[in-house]
Tab-separated table of C-alpha atoms and ligand atoms in Angstrom:
chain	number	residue	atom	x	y	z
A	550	UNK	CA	-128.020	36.672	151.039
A	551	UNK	CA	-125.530	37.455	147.894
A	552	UNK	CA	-127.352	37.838	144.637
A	553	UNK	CA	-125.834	36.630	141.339
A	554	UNK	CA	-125.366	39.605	138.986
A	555	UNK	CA	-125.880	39.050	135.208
A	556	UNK	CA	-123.344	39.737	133.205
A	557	UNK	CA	-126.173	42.130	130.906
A	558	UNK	CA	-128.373	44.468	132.927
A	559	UNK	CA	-131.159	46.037	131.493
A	560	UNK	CA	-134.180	48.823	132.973
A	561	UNK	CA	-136.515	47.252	135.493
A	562	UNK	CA	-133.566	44.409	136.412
A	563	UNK	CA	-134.849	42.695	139.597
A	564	UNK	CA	-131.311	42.635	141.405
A	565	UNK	CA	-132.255	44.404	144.926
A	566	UNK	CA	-135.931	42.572	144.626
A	567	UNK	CA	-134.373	38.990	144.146
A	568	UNK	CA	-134.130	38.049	148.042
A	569	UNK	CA	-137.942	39.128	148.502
A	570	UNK	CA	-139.044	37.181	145.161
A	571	UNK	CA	-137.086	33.946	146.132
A	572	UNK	CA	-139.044	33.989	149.745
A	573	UNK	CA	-142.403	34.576	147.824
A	574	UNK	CA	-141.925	31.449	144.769
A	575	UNK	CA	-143.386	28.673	146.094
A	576	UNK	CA	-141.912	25.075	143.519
A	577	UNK	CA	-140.368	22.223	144.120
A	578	UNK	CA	-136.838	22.331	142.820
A	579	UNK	CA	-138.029	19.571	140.011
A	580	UNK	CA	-140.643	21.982	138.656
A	581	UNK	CA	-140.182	24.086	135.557
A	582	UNK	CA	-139.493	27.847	135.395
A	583	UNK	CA	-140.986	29.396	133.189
A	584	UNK	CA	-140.121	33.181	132.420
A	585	UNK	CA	-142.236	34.874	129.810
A	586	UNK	CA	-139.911	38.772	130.297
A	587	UNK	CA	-136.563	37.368	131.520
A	588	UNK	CA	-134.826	40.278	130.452
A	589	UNK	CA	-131.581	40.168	132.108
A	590	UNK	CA	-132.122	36.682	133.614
A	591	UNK	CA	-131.385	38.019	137.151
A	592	UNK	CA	-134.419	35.882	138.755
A	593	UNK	CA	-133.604	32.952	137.079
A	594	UNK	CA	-130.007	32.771	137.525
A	595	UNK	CA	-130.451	33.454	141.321
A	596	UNK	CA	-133.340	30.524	141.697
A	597	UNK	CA	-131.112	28.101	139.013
A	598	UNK	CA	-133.952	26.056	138.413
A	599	UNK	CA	-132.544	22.808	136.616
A	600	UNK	CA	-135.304	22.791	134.174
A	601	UNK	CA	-136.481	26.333	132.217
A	602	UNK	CA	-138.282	28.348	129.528
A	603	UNK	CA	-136.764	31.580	129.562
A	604	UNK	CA	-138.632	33.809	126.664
A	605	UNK	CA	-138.195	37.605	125.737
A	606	UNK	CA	-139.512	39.872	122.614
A	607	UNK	CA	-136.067	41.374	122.600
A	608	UNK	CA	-134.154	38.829	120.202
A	609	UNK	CA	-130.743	40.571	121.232
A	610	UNK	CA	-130.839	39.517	125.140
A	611	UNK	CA	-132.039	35.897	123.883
A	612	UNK	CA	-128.966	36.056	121.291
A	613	UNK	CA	-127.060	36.714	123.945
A	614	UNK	CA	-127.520	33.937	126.838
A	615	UNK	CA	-127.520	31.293	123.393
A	616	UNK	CA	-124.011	32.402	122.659
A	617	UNK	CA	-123.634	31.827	126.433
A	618	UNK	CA	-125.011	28.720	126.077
A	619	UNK	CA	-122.944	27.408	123.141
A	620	UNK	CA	-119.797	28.654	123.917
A	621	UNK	CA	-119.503	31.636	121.522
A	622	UNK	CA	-119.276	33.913	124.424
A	623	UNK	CA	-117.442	32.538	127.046
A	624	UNK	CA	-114.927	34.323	129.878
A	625	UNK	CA	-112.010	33.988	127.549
A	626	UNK	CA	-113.792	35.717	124.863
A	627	UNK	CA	-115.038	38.192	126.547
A	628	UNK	CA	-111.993	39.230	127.865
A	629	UNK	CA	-110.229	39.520	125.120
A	630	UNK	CA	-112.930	40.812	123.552
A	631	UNK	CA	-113.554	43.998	126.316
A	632	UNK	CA	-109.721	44.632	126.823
A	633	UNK	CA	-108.668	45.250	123.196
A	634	UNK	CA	-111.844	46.939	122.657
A	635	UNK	CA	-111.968	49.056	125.580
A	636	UNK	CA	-108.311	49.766	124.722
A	637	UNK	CA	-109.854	52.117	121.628
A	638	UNK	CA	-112.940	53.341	123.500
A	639	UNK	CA	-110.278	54.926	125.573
A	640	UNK	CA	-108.126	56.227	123.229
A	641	UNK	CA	-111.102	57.505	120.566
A	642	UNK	CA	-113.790	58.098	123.133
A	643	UNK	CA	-117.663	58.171	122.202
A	644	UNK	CA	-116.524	58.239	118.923
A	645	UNK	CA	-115.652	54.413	118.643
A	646	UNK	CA	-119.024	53.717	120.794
A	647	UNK	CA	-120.882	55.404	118.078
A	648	UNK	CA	-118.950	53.227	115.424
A	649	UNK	CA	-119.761	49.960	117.379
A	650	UNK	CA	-123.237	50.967	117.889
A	651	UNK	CA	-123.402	51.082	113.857
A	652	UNK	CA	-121.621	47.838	113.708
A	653	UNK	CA	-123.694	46.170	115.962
A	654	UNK	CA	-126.795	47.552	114.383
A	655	UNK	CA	-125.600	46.021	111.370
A	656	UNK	CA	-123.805	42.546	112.527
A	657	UNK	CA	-125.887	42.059	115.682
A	658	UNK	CA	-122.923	40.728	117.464
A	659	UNK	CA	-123.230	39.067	120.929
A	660	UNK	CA	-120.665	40.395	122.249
A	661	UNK	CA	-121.027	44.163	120.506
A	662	UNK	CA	-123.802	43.757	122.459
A	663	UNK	CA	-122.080	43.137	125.615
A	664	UNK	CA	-119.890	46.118	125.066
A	665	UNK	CA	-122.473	48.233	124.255
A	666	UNK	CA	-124.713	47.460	127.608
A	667	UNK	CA	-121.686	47.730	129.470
A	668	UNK	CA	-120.375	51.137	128.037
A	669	UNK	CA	-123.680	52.852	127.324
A	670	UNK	CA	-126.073	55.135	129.479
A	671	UNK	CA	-126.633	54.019	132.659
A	672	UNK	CA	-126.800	50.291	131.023
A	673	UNK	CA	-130.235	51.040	129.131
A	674	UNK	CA	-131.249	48.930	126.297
A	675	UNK	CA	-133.456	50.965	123.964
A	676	UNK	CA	-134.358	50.233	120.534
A	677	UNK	CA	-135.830	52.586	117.925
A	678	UNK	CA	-138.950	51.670	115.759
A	679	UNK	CA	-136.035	50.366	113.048
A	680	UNK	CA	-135.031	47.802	115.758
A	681	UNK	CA	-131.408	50.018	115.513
A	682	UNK	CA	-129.896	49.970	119.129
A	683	UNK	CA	-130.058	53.784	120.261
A	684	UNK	CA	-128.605	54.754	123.224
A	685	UNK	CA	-126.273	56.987	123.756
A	686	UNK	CA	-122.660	56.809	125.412
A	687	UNK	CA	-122.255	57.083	129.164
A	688	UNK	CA	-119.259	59.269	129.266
A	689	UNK	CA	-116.365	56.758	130.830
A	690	UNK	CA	-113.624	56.210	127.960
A	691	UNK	CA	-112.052	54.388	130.693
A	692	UNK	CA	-115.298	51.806	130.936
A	693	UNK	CA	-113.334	48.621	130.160
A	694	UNK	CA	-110.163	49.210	132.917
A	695	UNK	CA	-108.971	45.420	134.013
A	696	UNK	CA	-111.198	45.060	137.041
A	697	UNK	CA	-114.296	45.852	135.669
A	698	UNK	CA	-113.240	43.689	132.814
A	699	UNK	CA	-112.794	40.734	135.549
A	700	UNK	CA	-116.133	41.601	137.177
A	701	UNK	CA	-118.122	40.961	133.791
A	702	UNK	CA	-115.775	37.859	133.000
A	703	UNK	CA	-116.808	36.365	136.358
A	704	UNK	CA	-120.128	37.030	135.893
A	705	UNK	CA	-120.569	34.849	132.468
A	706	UNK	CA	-118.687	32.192	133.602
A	707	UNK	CA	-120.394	32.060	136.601
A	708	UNK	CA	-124.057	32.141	134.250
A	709	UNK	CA	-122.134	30.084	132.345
A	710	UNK	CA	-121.939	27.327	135.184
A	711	UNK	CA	-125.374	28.028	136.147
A	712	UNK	CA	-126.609	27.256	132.099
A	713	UNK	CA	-124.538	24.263	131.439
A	714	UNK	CA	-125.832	22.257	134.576
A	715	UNK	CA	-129.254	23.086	133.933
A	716	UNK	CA	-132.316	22.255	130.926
A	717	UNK	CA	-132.558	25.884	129.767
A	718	UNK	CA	-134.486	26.686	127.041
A	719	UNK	CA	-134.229	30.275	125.593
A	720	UNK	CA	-136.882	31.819	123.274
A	721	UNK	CA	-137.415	34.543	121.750
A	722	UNK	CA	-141.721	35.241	121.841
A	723	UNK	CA	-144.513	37.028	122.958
A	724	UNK	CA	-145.293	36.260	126.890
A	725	UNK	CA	-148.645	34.620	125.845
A	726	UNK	CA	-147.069	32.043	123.187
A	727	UNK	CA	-144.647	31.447	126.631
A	728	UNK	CA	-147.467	31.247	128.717
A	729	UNK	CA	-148.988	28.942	126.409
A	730	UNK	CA	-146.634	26.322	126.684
A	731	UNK	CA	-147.153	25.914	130.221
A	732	UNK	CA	-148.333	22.899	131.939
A	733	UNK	CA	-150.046	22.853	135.718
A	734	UNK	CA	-146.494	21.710	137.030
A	735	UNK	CA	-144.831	24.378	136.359
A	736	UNK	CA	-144.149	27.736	137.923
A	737	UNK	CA	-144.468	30.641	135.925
A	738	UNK	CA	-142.654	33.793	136.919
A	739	UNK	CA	-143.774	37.189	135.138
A	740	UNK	CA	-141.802	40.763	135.048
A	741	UNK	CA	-143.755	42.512	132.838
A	742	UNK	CA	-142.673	46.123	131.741
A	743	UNK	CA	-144.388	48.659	133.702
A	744	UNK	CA	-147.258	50.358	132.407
A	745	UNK	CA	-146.345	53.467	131.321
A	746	UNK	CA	-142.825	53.670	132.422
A	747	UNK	CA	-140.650	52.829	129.360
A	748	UNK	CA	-141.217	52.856	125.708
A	749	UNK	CA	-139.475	50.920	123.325
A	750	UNK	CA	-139.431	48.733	120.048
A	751	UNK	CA	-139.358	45.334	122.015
A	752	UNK	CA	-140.376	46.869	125.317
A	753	UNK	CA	-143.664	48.305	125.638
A	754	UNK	CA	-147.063	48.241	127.503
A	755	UNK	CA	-150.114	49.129	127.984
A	756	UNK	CA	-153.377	48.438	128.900
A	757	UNK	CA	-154.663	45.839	126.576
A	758	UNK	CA	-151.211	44.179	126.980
A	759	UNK	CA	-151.721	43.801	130.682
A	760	UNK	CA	-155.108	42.276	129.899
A	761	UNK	CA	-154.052	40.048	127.729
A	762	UNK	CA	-151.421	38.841	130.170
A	763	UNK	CA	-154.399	38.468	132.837
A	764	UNK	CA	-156.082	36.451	130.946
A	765	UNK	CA	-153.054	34.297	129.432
A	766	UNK	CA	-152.317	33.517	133.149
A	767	UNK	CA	-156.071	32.983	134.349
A	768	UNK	CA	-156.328	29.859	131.296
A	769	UNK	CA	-153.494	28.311	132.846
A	770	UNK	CA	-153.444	25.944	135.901
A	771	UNK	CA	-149.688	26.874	136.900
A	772	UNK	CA	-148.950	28.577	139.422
A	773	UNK	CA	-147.767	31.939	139.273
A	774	UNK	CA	-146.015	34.554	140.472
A	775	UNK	CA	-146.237	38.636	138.554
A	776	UNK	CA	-143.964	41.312	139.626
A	777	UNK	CA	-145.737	44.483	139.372
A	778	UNK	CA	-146.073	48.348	141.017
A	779	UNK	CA	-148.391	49.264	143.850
A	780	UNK	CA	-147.862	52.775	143.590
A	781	UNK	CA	-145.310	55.977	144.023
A	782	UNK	CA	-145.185	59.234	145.499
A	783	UNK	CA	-147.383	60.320	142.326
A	784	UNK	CA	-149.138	58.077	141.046
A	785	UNK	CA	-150.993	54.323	142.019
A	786	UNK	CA	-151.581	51.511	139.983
A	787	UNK	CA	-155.040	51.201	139.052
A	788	UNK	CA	-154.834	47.498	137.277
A	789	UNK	CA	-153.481	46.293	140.248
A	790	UNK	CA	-156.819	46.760	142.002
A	791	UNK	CA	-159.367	46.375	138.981
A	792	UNK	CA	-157.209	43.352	137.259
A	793	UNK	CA	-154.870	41.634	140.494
A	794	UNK	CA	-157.035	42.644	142.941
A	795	UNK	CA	-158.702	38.709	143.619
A	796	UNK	CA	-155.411	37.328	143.824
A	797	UNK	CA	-152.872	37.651	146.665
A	798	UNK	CA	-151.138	40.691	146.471
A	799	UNK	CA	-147.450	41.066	148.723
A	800	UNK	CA	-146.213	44.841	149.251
A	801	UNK	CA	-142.647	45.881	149.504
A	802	UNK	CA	-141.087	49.135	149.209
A	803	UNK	CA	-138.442	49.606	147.400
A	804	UNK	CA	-135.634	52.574	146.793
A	805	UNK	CA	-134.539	53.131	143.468
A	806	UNK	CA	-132.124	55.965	142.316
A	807	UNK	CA	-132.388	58.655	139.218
A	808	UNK	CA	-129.258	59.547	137.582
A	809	UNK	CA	-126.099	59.104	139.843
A	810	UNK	CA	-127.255	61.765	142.893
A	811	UNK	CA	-127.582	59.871	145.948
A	812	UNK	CA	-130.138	62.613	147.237
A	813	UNK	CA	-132.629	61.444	144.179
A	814	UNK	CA	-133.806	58.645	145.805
A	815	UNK	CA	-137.069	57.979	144.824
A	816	UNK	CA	-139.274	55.440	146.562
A	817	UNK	CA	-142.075	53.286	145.164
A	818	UNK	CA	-144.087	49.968	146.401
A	819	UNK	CA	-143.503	47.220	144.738
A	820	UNK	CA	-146.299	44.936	144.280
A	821	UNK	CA	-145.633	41.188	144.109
A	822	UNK	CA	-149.126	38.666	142.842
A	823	UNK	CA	-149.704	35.034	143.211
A	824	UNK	CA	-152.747	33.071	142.608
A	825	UNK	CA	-151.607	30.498	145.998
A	826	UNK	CA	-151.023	32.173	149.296
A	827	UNK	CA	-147.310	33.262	149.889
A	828	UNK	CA	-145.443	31.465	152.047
A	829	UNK	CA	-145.082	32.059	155.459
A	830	UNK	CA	-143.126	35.151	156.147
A	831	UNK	CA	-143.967	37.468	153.003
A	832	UNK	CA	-146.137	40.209	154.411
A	833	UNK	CA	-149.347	40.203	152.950
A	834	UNK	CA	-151.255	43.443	152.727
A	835	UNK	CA	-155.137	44.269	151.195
A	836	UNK	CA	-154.769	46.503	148.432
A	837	UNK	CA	-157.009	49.128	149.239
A	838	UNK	CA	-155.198	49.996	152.808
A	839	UNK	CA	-152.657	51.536	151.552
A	840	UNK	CA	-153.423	54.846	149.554
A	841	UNK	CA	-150.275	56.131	147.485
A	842	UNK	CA	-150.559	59.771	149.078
A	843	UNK	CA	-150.099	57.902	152.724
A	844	UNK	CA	-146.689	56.204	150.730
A	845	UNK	CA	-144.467	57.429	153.454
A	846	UNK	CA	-146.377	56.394	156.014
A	847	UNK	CA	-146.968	52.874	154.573
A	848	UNK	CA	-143.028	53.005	154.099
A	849	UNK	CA	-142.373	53.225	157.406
A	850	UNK	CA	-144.941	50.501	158.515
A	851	UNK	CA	-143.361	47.768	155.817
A	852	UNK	CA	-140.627	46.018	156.761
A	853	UNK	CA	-137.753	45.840	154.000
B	1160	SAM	C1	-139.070	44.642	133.367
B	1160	SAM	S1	-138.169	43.840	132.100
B	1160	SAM	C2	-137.763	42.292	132.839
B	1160	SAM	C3	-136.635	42.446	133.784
B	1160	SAM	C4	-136.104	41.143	134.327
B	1160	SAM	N1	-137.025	40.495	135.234
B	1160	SAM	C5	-134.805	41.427	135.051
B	1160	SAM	O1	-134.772	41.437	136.275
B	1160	SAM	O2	-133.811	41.670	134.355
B	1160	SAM	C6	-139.386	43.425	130.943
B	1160	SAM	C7	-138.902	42.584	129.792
B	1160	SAM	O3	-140.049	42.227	129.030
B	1160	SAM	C8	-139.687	42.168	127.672
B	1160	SAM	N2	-140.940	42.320	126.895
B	1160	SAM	C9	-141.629	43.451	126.626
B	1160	SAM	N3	-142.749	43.170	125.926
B	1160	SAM	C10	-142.765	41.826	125.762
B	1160	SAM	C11	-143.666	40.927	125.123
B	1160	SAM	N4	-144.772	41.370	124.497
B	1160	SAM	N5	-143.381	39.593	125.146
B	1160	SAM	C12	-142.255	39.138	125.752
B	1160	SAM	N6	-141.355	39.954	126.368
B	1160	SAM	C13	-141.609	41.270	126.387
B	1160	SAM	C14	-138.684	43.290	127.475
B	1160	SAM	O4	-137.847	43.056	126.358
B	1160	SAM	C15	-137.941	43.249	128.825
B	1160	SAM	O5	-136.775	42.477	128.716
């Protein structure tokens, strides 16, 4: 299948996970979608639910599909928007980044946004305890050259489409005020942060968080579906076993790369957790048979 690709992406984006997550949901296409860490709003743009609560922490992301949404940002304005801008970045370099970076810092811009996601390291978005937008340049003056420009252009007008044929309500909230709101019709889809794996202003976890999420999601009658880790080649994921563990747990390796050096490939198992069986054709696996030091071996016995 082709995946949609955002038009923002951000760490932990579910792009090469979508085809497994869309044969795991099990909705109706009349049920809500809820999405209490949409980040870059890969899932939901692939599943295009026609009715959705799509909620974040980070107010900049939710800033950012509203000016989708009303027509601030829009494929003409982006355009115009990247190509004179990326005409300085090229000319003044990581100087210029640095000077939007301030400017969006102070102005909050949509679409400094945009440029900044686009132009900075390896499309991070990382906020410091100020809420200031920190990281740094990724090295390519040359970021915003015309067909790169198009590719980003496409991809809001095609979220664009997506958003204007659809109920799509964005928010920005803590997951349990999202979780909340929902009702037993609808279909809640969680991506929490990964314990451990990132810290940030808007994005960070830990224990207690994950606890609190369990239990925001055990008051509900929706049905649900969490995106979490199983375990990589150092370390396993006790909460899946001690807090998921009840539920139905999916495993599915998955590749992922660090920096740009194709021999860095690291792999990890990606855990997915409903509370309703998944549908036919998900591999189901117990928990406790795989052991993260046999990862390799698992590897080779999942299917991808
Ligand atoms: C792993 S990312 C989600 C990625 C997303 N599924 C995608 O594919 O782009 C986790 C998201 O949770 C958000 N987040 C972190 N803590 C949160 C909280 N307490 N409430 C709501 N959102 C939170 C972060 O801002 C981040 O966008």
């Amino acid at each position: 299948m082709s995946v949609l690709v955002p038009p923002i992406k951000c760490q932990g984006i579910k792009t090469k996970l979508v085809p497994m997550i869309l044969r795991t949901i099990d909705r109706d296409q009349s049920t809500r979608w809820i999405e209490p860490f949409f980040g870059s709003g890969v899932v939901a743009f692939n599943v295009a639910p026609s009715n959705a609560l799509l909620a974040d922490s980070n107010p900049h992301v939710v800033n950012f599909y509203k000016a989708i949404q009303n027509g601030h940002v829009n494929g003409y304005s982006a355009r115009d928007f990247l190509q004179r801008e990326g005409e300085v970045l090229a000319r003044r370099g990581q100087d210029y980044y640095y000077e939007v970076r301030d400017r969006f810092n102070q102005d909050r811009e949509p679409l400094d946004f945009l440029f900044l996601n686009r132009s900075c390291f390896n499309g991070l978005i990382r906020f410091n305890r100020e809420g200031r937008f920190n990281v740094p340049f990724g090295h390519k003056p040359n970021r915003f050259a015309r067909p790169y420009v198009t590719k980003i252009v496409n991809q809001i007008e095609r979220f664009r489409s997506v958003v204007a044929s659809s109920e799509w309500h964005f928010k920005c909230q803590d997951f349990a005020k999202t979780i909340a709101e929902a009702g037993r019709n609808d279909f809640i889809y969680c991506d929490p942060p990964y314990l451990g794996r990132h810290v940030d202003y808007y994005d960070s976890w830990n224990e207690r968080n994950e606890r609190t999420l369990y239990d925001s999601l055990s008051k509900r009658q929706a049905r649900f579906l969490l995106s979490t880790w199983h375990s990589n080649q150092h370390r396993r994921n006790e909460q899946l076993d001690s807090l998921w563990g009840h539920h139905h747990v999916t495993l599915h390796p998955h590749f992922y790369h660090i920096g740009a050096r194709e021999n860095n490939r690291k792999a990890m198992l990606e855990a997915l957790v409903t509370n309703y069986p998944p549908p036919r054709g998900s591999l189901e696996a117990t928990v406790p048979a795989v052991d993260s030091s046999q990862l390799e071996v698992s590897l080779e016995l999942l299917p991808a």
